[in-house]
PDB file of C-alpha atoms in Angstrom:
ATOM      1  CA  PHE A   1      -2.566 -18.514  -1.065  1.00 91.00           C
ATOM      2  CA  ILE A   2      -4.876 -21.635  -2.201  1.00 89.00           C
ATOM      3  CA  LEU A   3      -1.649 -23.679  -0.178  1.00 88.00           C
ATOM      4  CA  ALA A   4      -2.589 -21.794   2.801  1.00 89.00           C
ATOM      5  CA  ASN A   5      -6.910 -22.181   2.047  1.00 90.00           C
ATOM      6  CA  GLN A   6      -7.803 -25.301   0.776  1.00 89.00           C
ATOM      7  CA  ASP A   7     -11.028 -25.029   2.389  1.00 90.00           C
ATOM      8  CA  LEU A   8     -12.227 -22.902  -0.103  1.00 91.00           C
ATOM      9  CA  ASN A   9     -14.181 -23.596  -2.865  1.00 90.00           C
ATOM     10  CA  TYR A  10     -12.671 -22.741  -5.814  1.00 96.00           C
ATOM     11  CA  PHE A  11     -13.769 -21.614  -9.430  1.00 96.00           C
ATOM     12  CA  GLU A  12     -10.520 -23.051 -10.890  1.00 94.00           C
ATOM     13  CA  THR A  13     -11.267 -23.688 -15.467  1.00 96.00           C
ATOM     14  CA  GLU A  14     -11.926 -21.020 -17.283  1.00 96.00           C
ATOM     15  CA  GLN A  15     -15.232 -22.647 -18.267  1.00 96.00           C
ATOM     16  CA  ASP A  16     -16.742 -22.930 -14.652  1.00 97.00           C
ATOM     17  CA  LYS A  17     -16.144 -19.511 -13.760  1.00 97.00           C
ATOM     18  CA  VAL A  18     -18.459 -18.716 -17.197  1.00 97.00           C
ATOM     19  CA  ARG A  19     -20.697 -21.305 -15.737  1.00 96.00           C
ATOM     20  CA  PHE A  20     -21.039 -19.737 -12.738  1.00 96.00           C
ATOM     21  CA  PHE A  21     -21.379 -15.720 -13.722  1.00 97.00           C
ATOM     22  CA  CYS A  22     -23.539 -16.093 -16.529  1.00 95.00           C
ATOM     23  CA  ASP A  23     -26.399 -18.754 -16.107  1.00 96.00           C
ATOM     24  CA  GLU A  24     -26.714 -18.762 -11.838  1.00 94.00           C
ATOM     25  CA  LEU A  25     -25.902 -14.592 -11.468  1.00 94.00           C
ATOM     26  CA  GLY A  26     -27.255 -13.927 -14.680  1.00 92.00           C
ATOM     27  CA  VAL A  27     -23.543 -11.756 -16.499  1.00 92.00           C
ATOM     28  CA  PRO A  28     -24.147 -10.525 -19.770  1.00 90.00           C
ATOM     29  CA  LYS A  29     -20.903 -12.481 -21.505  1.00 92.00           C
ATOM     30  CA  ASP A  30     -19.314  -9.660 -23.136  1.00 89.00           C
ATOM     31  CA  SER A  31     -19.281  -8.224 -19.105  1.00 90.00           C
ATOM     32  CA  LEU A  32     -17.234 -10.389 -18.664  1.00 94.00           C
ATOM     33  CA  PRO A  33     -13.053  -9.635 -18.502  1.00 94.00           C
ATOM     34  CA  ALA A  34     -11.736 -11.860 -21.946  1.00 93.00           C
ATOM     35  CA  LYS A  35      -8.102 -11.653 -24.215  1.00 92.00           C
ATOM     36  CA  VAL A  36      -8.590 -11.963 -27.760  1.00 89.00           C
ATOM     37  CA  TYR A  37      -5.666 -14.055 -29.138  1.00 86.00           C
ATOM     38  CA  GLU A  38      -4.715 -14.266 -32.352  1.00 81.00           C
ATOM     39  CA  GLY A  39      -2.940 -17.542 -33.808  1.00 71.00           C
ATOM     40  CA  GLY A  40      -1.659 -17.610 -37.993  1.00 68.00           C
ATOM     41  CA  PRO A  41      -2.545 -15.850 -40.538  1.00 69.00           C
ATOM     42  CA  ASP A  42      -5.964 -18.002 -41.678  1.00 70.00           C
ATOM     43  CA  SER A  43      -6.644 -19.187 -38.003  1.00 73.00           C
ATOM     44  CA  LYS A  44      -9.961 -17.076 -36.246  1.00 80.00           C
ATOM     45  CA  LEU A  45      -9.307 -15.061 -33.482  1.00 82.00           C
ATOM     46  CA  THR A  46      -9.642 -17.098 -29.950  1.00 87.00           C
ATOM     47  CA  LEU A  47     -11.803 -15.173 -26.218  1.00 91.00           C
ATOM     48  CA  ARG A  48     -10.637 -15.775 -24.026  1.00 94.00           C
ATOM     49  CA  TYR A  49     -12.155 -15.831 -20.178  1.00 96.00           C
ATOM     50  CA  PHE A  50     -10.493 -14.748 -16.978  1.00 97.00           C
ATOM     51  CA  VAL A  51      -6.601 -14.949 -17.859  1.00 95.00           C
ATOM     52  CA  ASP A  52      -5.686 -13.565 -15.214  1.00 95.00           C
ATOM     53  CA  LYS A  53      -6.340 -16.813 -13.800  1.00 94.00           C
ATOM     54  CA  PHE A  54      -6.115 -15.607 -10.239  1.00 97.00           C
ATOM     55  CA  PRO A  55      -7.872 -17.220  -7.161  1.00 97.00           C
ATOM     56  CA  LEU A  56     -12.050 -16.630  -7.705  1.00 97.00           C
ATOM     57  CA  PHE A  57     -13.868 -18.378  -4.829  1.00 97.00           C
ATOM     58  CA  LEU A  58     -17.036 -17.535  -2.309  1.00 95.00           C
ATOM     59  CA  SER A  59     -16.284 -16.510   1.355  1.00 91.00           C
ATOM     60  CA  SER A  60     -17.670 -15.073   3.670  1.00 87.00           C
ATOM     61  CA  PRO A  61     -16.847 -11.068   3.735  1.00 84.00           C
ATOM     62  CA  PHE A  62     -16.775 -11.364   7.592  1.00 82.00           C
ATOM     63  CA  SER A  63     -18.193 -13.520  10.565  1.00 82.00           C
ATOM     64  CA  GLY A  64     -21.864 -13.922  10.666  1.00 82.00           C
ATOM     65  CA  ALA A  65     -22.216 -12.683   7.011  1.00 82.00           C
ATOM     66  CA  PRO A  66     -24.184 -14.656   4.248  1.00 87.00           C
ATOM     67  CA  PRO A  67     -21.136 -15.746   1.158  1.00 90.00           C
ATOM     68  CA  VAL A  68     -20.175 -13.294  -1.951  1.00 92.00           C
ATOM     69  CA  VAL A  69     -18.057 -13.601  -5.024  1.00 96.00           C
ATOM     70  CA  THR A  70     -14.575 -13.382  -3.404  1.00 97.00           C
ATOM     71  CA  LEU A  71     -12.375 -11.631  -6.479  1.00 97.00           C
ATOM     72  CA  SER A  72      -8.165 -11.228  -6.346  1.00 98.00           C
ATOM     73  CA  TYR A  73      -5.285 -10.533  -7.644  1.00 98.00           C
ATOM     74  CA  VAL A  74      -1.890 -11.609  -6.667  1.00 96.00           C
ATOM     75  CA  ASP A  75       0.713  -8.988  -6.351  1.00 94.00           C
ATOM     76  CA  SER A  76       3.956 -11.218  -6.985  1.00 89.00           C
ATOM     77  CA  GLY A  77       6.536  -8.101  -6.839  1.00 86.00           C
ATOM     78  CA  PHE A  78       7.890  -7.564  -9.980  1.00 86.00           C
ATOM     79  CA  GLU A  79       4.476  -4.979 -11.474  1.00 83.00           C
ATOM     80  CA  THR A  80       4.364  -2.093 -11.769  1.00 83.00           C
ATOM     81  CA  SER A  81       0.507   0.321 -10.037  1.00 84.00           C
ATOM     82  CA  SER A  82      -0.111   0.317 -12.786  1.00 89.00           C
ATOM     83  CA  HIS A  83      -1.031  -3.250 -13.832  1.00 93.00           C
ATOM     84  CA  PHE A  84      -3.007  -3.404 -10.478  1.00 95.00           C
ATOM     85  CA  VAL A  85      -5.500  -0.450 -12.029  1.00 93.00           C
ATOM     86  CA  ALA A  86      -5.469  -1.851 -15.324  1.00 92.00           C
ATOM     87  CA  HIS A  87      -6.320  -5.581 -13.971  1.00 96.00           C
ATOM     88  CA  LEU A  88      -9.252  -3.602 -12.229  1.00 94.00           C
ATOM     89  CA  GLY A  89     -10.578  -2.005 -15.494  1.00 91.00           C
ATOM     90  CA  ALA A  90     -10.160  -5.107 -16.874  1.00 93.00           C
ATOM     91  CA  TYR A  91     -13.106  -6.523 -14.150  1.00 95.00           C
ATOM     92  CA  GLN A  92     -15.285  -2.940 -14.633  1.00 90.00           C
ATOM     93  CA  GLY A  93     -17.674  -4.950 -16.192  1.00 88.00           C
ATOM     94  CA  LEU A  94     -18.330  -7.751 -14.268  1.00 94.00           C
ATOM     95  CA  PHE A  95     -17.913  -5.724 -11.242  1.00 93.00           C
ATOM     96  CA  ARG A  96     -21.143  -3.439 -12.236  1.00 85.00           C
ATOM     97  CA  GLN A  97     -22.920  -6.586 -12.483  1.00 88.00           C
ATOM     98  CA  LEU A  98     -22.413  -7.537  -8.942  1.00 92.00           C
ATOM     99  CA  LYS A  99     -24.703  -7.566  -6.341  1.00 87.00           C
ATOM    100  CA  SER A 100     -21.936  -7.738  -3.698  1.00 91.00           C
ATOM    101  CA  PHE A 101     -19.189  -8.585  -3.929  1.00 95.00           C
ATOM    102  CA  ARG A 102     -15.251  -9.537  -1.958  1.00 96.00           C
ATOM    103  CA  PHE A 103     -11.962  -8.374  -3.195  1.00 97.00           C
ATOM    104  CA  LEU A 104      -9.007  -9.576  -2.133  1.00 97.00           C
ATOM    105  CA  TYR A 105      -5.559  -8.637  -2.991  1.00 98.00           C
ATOM    106  CA  ILE A 106      -3.015 -10.739  -1.673  1.00 97.00           C
ATOM    107  CA  ALA A 107       1.116  -9.828  -1.597  1.00 95.00           C
ATOM    108  CA  ALA A 108       4.171 -10.829   0.236  1.00 92.00           C
ATOM    109  CA  LYS A 109       4.817  -7.235   1.612  1.00 91.00           C
ATOM    110  CA  ASP A 110       2.555  -5.540   3.460  1.00 92.00           C
ATOM    111  CA  ALA A 111       3.506  -2.040   2.247  1.00 91.00           C
ATOM    112  CA  TYR A 112       2.202  -2.968  -0.332  1.00 90.00           C
ATOM    113  CA  PHE A 113      -1.708  -3.239   0.918  1.00 95.00           C
ATOM    114  CA  GLN A 114      -2.508   0.749   2.308  1.00 94.00           C
ATOM    115  CA  LYS A 115      -1.353   2.184  -1.835  1.00 93.00           C
ATOM    116  CA  ALA A 116      -3.637  -0.637  -3.480  1.00 95.00           C
ATOM    117  CA  GLU A 117      -6.962  -0.050  -0.844  1.00 96.00           C
ATOM    118  CA  GLU A 118      -6.642   3.677  -2.209  1.00 94.00           C
ATOM    119  CA  ARG A 119      -7.119   2.736  -5.574  1.00 93.00           C
ATOM    120  CA  PHE A 120      -9.134   0.732  -5.052  1.00 95.00           C
ATOM    121  CA  ARG A 121     -10.667   2.558  -3.748  1.00 92.00           C
ATOM    122  CA  SER A 122     -11.077   5.532  -6.100  1.00 89.00           C
ATOM    123  CA  LEU A 123     -12.019   3.322  -8.734  1.00 89.00           C
ATOM    124  CA  VAL A 124     -14.174   1.015  -7.456  1.00 91.00           C
ATOM    125  CA  LYS A 125     -16.012   0.928  -4.655  1.00 90.00           C
ATOM    126  CA  ARG A 126     -16.669   5.017  -4.806  1.00 83.00           C
ATOM    127  CA  PRO A 127     -18.092   4.536  -8.119  1.00 79.00           C
ATOM    128  CA  LEU A 128     -19.828   1.585  -7.293  1.00 83.00           C
ATOM    129  CA  GLU A 129     -21.427   2.942  -4.485  1.00 78.00           C
ATOM    130  CA  SER A 130     -21.977   6.842  -4.270  1.00 72.00           C
ATOM    131  CA  ASP A 131     -24.630   8.956  -6.475  1.00 70.00           C
ATOM    132  CA  VAL A 132     -23.925   8.677  -9.922  1.00 77.00           C
ATOM    133  CA  SER A 133     -24.548  11.693 -10.294  1.00 82.00           C
ATOM    134  CA  GLY A 134     -21.396  13.330  -7.828  1.00 81.00           C
ATOM    135  CA  GLU A 135     -18.996  10.875  -9.963  1.00 82.00           C
ATOM    136  CA  ILE A 136     -20.475  12.365 -13.644  1.00 88.00           C
ATOM    137  CA  LEU A 137     -19.898  15.730 -12.383  1.00 90.00           C
ATOM    138  CA  ARG A 138     -16.456  15.107 -10.984  1.00 90.00           C
ATOM    139  CA  TYR A 139     -15.501  13.990 -14.286  1.00 91.00           C
ATOM    140  CA  PHE A 140     -16.694  16.642 -15.910  1.00 94.00           C
ATOM    141  CA  GLN A 141     -15.412  18.791 -12.864  1.00 94.00           C
ATOM    142  CA  VAL A 142     -11.784  16.596 -13.537  1.00 93.00           C
ATOM    143  CA  ARG A 143     -12.046  16.765 -17.431  1.00 94.00           C
ATOM    144  CA  ARG A 144     -12.533  20.663 -18.029  1.00 94.00           C
ATOM    145  CA  LYS A 145      -9.203  21.483 -15.556  1.00 93.00           C
ATOM    146  CA  TRP A 146      -7.197  18.454 -18.027  1.00 92.00           C
ATOM    147  CA  GLU A 147      -8.463  20.502 -21.111  1.00 93.00           C
ATOM    148  CA  ARG A 148      -8.034  23.612 -19.195  1.00 91.00           C
ATOM    149  CA  HIS A 149      -4.223  22.733 -18.908  1.00 90.00           C
ATOM    150  CA  GLU A 150      -4.791  23.681 -15.036  1.00 90.00           C
ATOM    151  CA  TYR A 151      -2.559  20.609 -14.121  1.00 88.00           C
ATOM    152  CA  VAL A 152       0.147  22.136 -12.798  1.00 82.00           C
ATOM    153  CA  VAL A 153       1.856  19.091 -10.777  1.00 80.00           C
ATOM    154  CA  PRO A 154       0.317  15.718 -12.107  1.00 76.00           C
ATOM    155  CA  VAL A 155      -2.024  14.001  -9.532  1.00 82.00           C
ATOM    156  CA  THR A 156      -1.897  10.624 -10.014  1.00 82.00           C
ATOM    157  CA  GLU A 157      -5.917   9.665  -8.881  1.00 83.00           C
ATOM    158  CA  ASP A 158      -7.417  12.461 -11.174  1.00 88.00           C
ATOM    159  CA  PHE A 159      -5.764  11.282 -14.199  1.00 87.00           C
ATOM    160  CA  GLU A 160      -6.728   7.627 -13.434  1.00 85.00           C
ATOM    161  CA  PHE A 161     -10.200   8.615 -12.911  1.00 85.00           C
ATOM    162  CA  LEU A 162     -10.762  10.727 -15.908  1.00 89.00           C
ATOM    163  CA  THR A 163      -9.310   7.176 -17.230  1.00 86.00           C
ATOM    164  CA  GLU A 164     -12.085   5.052 -15.879  1.00 81.00           C
ATOM    165  CA  GLY A 165     -14.937   8.042 -16.898  1.00 85.00           C
ATOM    166  CA  ARG A 166     -14.294   8.504 -20.297  1.00 86.00           C
ATOM    167  CA  ARG A 167     -14.623   4.650 -20.476  1.00 78.00           C
ATOM    168  CA  ARG A 168     -17.925   4.970 -18.114  1.00 78.00           C
ATOM    169  CA  PHE A 169     -19.030   8.260 -19.575  1.00 84.00           C
ATOM    170  CA  HIS A 170     -18.910   8.053 -23.196  1.00 79.00           C
ATOM    171  CA  GLY A 171     -21.880   8.504 -26.902  1.00 82.00           C
ATOM    172  CA  ASP A 172     -24.106  11.723 -27.028  1.00 86.00           C
ATOM    173  CA  ARG A 173     -26.278  12.500 -24.226  1.00 85.00           C
ATOM    174  CA  PHE A 174     -23.121  12.315 -21.847  1.00 89.00           C
ATOM    175  CA  GLU A 175     -21.044  14.322 -24.353  1.00 92.00           C
ATOM    176  CA  GLY A 176     -23.471  16.847 -24.908  1.00 92.00           C
ATOM    177  CA  LEU A 177     -24.249  17.263 -20.811  1.00 92.00           C
ATOM    178  CA  TYR A 178     -20.784  18.041 -20.886  1.00 94.00           C
ATOM    179  CA  GLN A 179     -21.295  21.080 -23.591  1.00 94.00           C
ATOM    180  CA  ASP A 180     -24.324  22.100 -21.520  1.00 94.00           C
ATOM    181  CA  TRP A 181     -22.144  22.333 -17.973  1.00 94.00           C
ATOM    182  CA  SER A 182     -19.785  23.791 -19.382  1.00 93.00           C
ATOM    183  CA  THR A 183     -20.927  26.383 -20.558  1.00 93.00           C
ATOM    184  CA  GLY A 184     -23.405  26.916 -18.444  1.00 92.00           C
ATOM    185  CA  THR A 185     -26.947  25.786 -19.616  1.00 93.00           C
ATOM    186  CA  VAL A 186     -27.175  23.236 -17.541  1.00 91.00           C
ATOM    187  CA  THR A 187     -26.256  23.787 -13.618  1.00 91.00           C
ATOM    188  CA  GLU A 188     -24.942  21.308 -11.371  1.00 89.00           C
ATOM    189  CA  ARG A 189     -28.506  20.919  -9.790  1.00 87.00           C
ATOM    190  CA  GLN A 190     -29.655  20.208 -12.550  1.00 88.00           C
ATOM    191  CA  LEU A 191     -27.642  17.557 -13.825  1.00 84.00           C
ATOM    192  CA  ARG A 192     -27.810  15.928  -9.182  1.00 81.00           C
ATOM    193  CA  LEU A 193     -31.012  15.728 -10.299  1.00 81.00           C
ATOM    194  CA  GLU A 194     -31.183  13.699 -12.992  1.00 77.00           C
ATOM    195  CA  PHE A 195     -29.251  10.713 -12.548  1.00 75.00           C
ATOM    196  CA  SER A 196     -29.939  11.313  -8.208  1.00 65.00           C
ATOM    197  CA  GLN A 197     -32.356   8.947  -8.431  1.00 57.00           C
ATOM    198  CA  ARG A 198     -29.598   5.995  -9.519  1.00 57.00           C
ATOM    199  CA  LYS A 199     -27.877   5.508  -5.812  1.00 53.00           C
ATOM    200  CA  PRO A 200     -27.127   1.674  -6.219  1.00 58.00           C
ATOM    201  CA  ASP A 201     -27.508  -1.030  -3.165  1.00 63.00           C
ATOM    202  CA  ARG A 202     -24.429  -2.263  -2.865  1.00 75.00           C
ATOM    203  CA  PRO A 203     -21.898  -2.845  -0.804  1.00 86.00           C
ATOM    204  CA  VAL A 204     -18.053  -3.781  -1.629  1.00 92.00           C
ATOM    205  CA  PHE A 205     -15.994  -4.850   0.239  1.00 93.00           C
ATOM    206  CA  PHE A 206     -12.123  -5.316   0.520  1.00 95.00           C
ATOM    207  CA  GLY A 207      -9.417  -7.691   2.558  1.00 95.00           C
ATOM    208  CA  THR A 208      -5.963  -7.949   2.535  1.00 96.00           C
ATOM    209  CA  PHE A 209      -3.423 -11.584   3.079  1.00 96.00           C
ATOM    210  CA  LEU A 210      -0.703 -11.772   3.240  1.00 95.00           C
ATOM    211  CA  VAL A 211       2.038 -14.913   2.006  1.00 91.00           C
ATOM    212  CA  GLN A 212       5.206 -14.471   3.128  1.00 78.00           C
ATOM    213  CA  GLU A 213       8.182 -16.084   2.199  1.00 68.00           C
ATOM    214  CA  HIS A 214       9.103 -19.250   2.330  1.00 55.00           C
ATOM    215  CA  ARG A 215      12.926 -21.063   1.544  1.00 50.00           C
ATOM    216  CA  SER A 216      12.441 -24.372   0.439  1.00 45.00           C
ATOM    217  CA  PRO A 217      14.994 -27.046   1.907  1.00 40.00           C
ATOM    218  CA  VAL A 218      17.300 -27.446  -1.789  1.00 39.00           C
ATOM    219  CA  THR A 219      17.469 -23.371  -1.759  1.00 38.00           C
ATOM    220  CA  GLU A 220      18.170 -23.440   2.418  1.00 37.00           C
ATOM    221  CA  ILE A 221      21.243 -26.254   1.243  1.00 37.00           C
ATOM    222  CA  THR A 222      22.496 -23.911  -1.551  1.00 36.00           C
ATOM    223  CA  ARG A 223      22.485 -20.918   0.009  1.00 41.00           C
ATOM    224  CA  ARG A 224      24.663 -22.507   2.952  1.00 41.00           C
ATOM    225  CA  GLY A 225      26.723 -23.880   0.529  1.00 42.00           C
ATOM    226  CA  ASP A 226      26.200 -27.582   1.168  1.00 40.00           C
ATOM    227  CA  GLY A 227      26.252 -27.685  -3.500  1.00 40.00           C
ATOM    228  CA  CYS A 228      23.510 -30.219  -4.263  1.00 37.00           C
ATOM    229  CA  VAL A 229      22.266 -32.744  -2.276  1.00 36.00           C
ATOM    230  CA  LYS A 230      18.260 -32.053  -1.649  1.00 38.00           C
ATOM    231  CA  ASP A 231      17.085 -33.265   2.223  1.00 37.00           C
ATOM    232  CA  THR A 232      13.348 -34.530   1.609  1.00 38.00           C
ATOM    233  CA  ARG A 233      13.231 -34.538   5.373  1.00 39.00           C
ATOM    234  CA  ASN A 234      11.564 -31.192   6.180  1.00 41.00           C
ATOM    235  CA  PRO A 235       9.190 -30.224   2.900  1.00 41.00           C
ATOM    236  CA  PRO A 236       8.186 -26.578   2.242  1.00 39.00           C
ATOM    237  CA  ARG A 237       5.683 -24.505   5.201  1.00 40.00           C
ATOM    238  CA  HIS A 238       4.368 -22.373   3.982  1.00 39.00           C
ATOM    239  CA  ARG A 239       3.388 -19.604   6.526  1.00 40.00           C
ATOM    240  CA  SER A 240      -0.066 -16.562   6.222  1.00 41.00           C
ATOM    241  CA  ARG A 241      -2.873 -15.488   7.185  1.00 42.00           C
ATOM    242  CA  HIS A 242      -6.438 -16.845   6.667  1.00 45.00           C
ATOM    243  CA  PRO A 243      -8.211 -14.174   4.195  1.00 47.00           C
ATOM    244  CA  ARG A 244     -11.045 -13.500   6.809  1.00 47.00           C
ATOM    245  CA  GLY A 245      -9.608 -12.229   9.265  1.00 45.00           C
ATOM    246  CA  ASP A 246      -7.976  -9.058   7.379  1.00 49.00           C
ATOM    247  CA  ALA A 247     -12.054  -8.908   5.281  1.00 47.00           C
ATOM    248  CA  LYS A 248     -13.262  -5.039   5.690  1.00 48.00           C
ATOM    249  CA  LEU A 249     -15.901  -2.889   4.976  1.00 47.00           C
ATOM    250  CA  LEU A 250     -14.594   0.632   3.231  1.00 52.00           C
ATOM    251  CA  GLY A 251     -16.201   3.268   4.820  1.00 45.00           C
ATOM    252  CA  THR A 252     -16.286   1.845   7.748  1.00 42.00           C
TER     253      THR A 252
END
């Protein structure tokens, strides 16, 4: 991806990324994706940010639009879909702090794109762009259905939403509202009225980038049974599509 898009200005180091989000955009540091590393018995814990090292840069989501921060996920082809879901979960705090952003899904097979878009729409775009009262109500409905053991056939999207909802809507206030809603003390209309004014103006973009497979000269020679002889006359070629061509606004 980077070799095919060398004209982009990347935030390459952890320090560059932290400085950009915290100093330039005013994002609280505790909203950044982080991981704690343990050392020896007597050493202190080390907190590191953006440990995945996926490409992060500024780019226009579509022709004529101003540049927005573009985050990405690189599908190696060896991870399960749960790895992508976990990645989105780790970035939820940052997503909620951004006024607008684009997310780029990078993979070597376009067969992954539709499912990735569906997951992104469900877990990120819809919660950020929709009326939060609708999200709370859906969380209450899915939670009650789960607690009543009404799921005969597992619904992956609902279970993922339930996990994310428990993380987003926790605390005494939401727990009290859930109990009141479950018993009928608080109606759906009252619930919507309480949260209806919290609809953010936050456009969220999603794009895909297909990295086509290529073989190095050494691989080609070995495949033909030529032993370990190197052919340095033909450098490997890298063909791929530019991310600007695949970006789109979900829901349009």
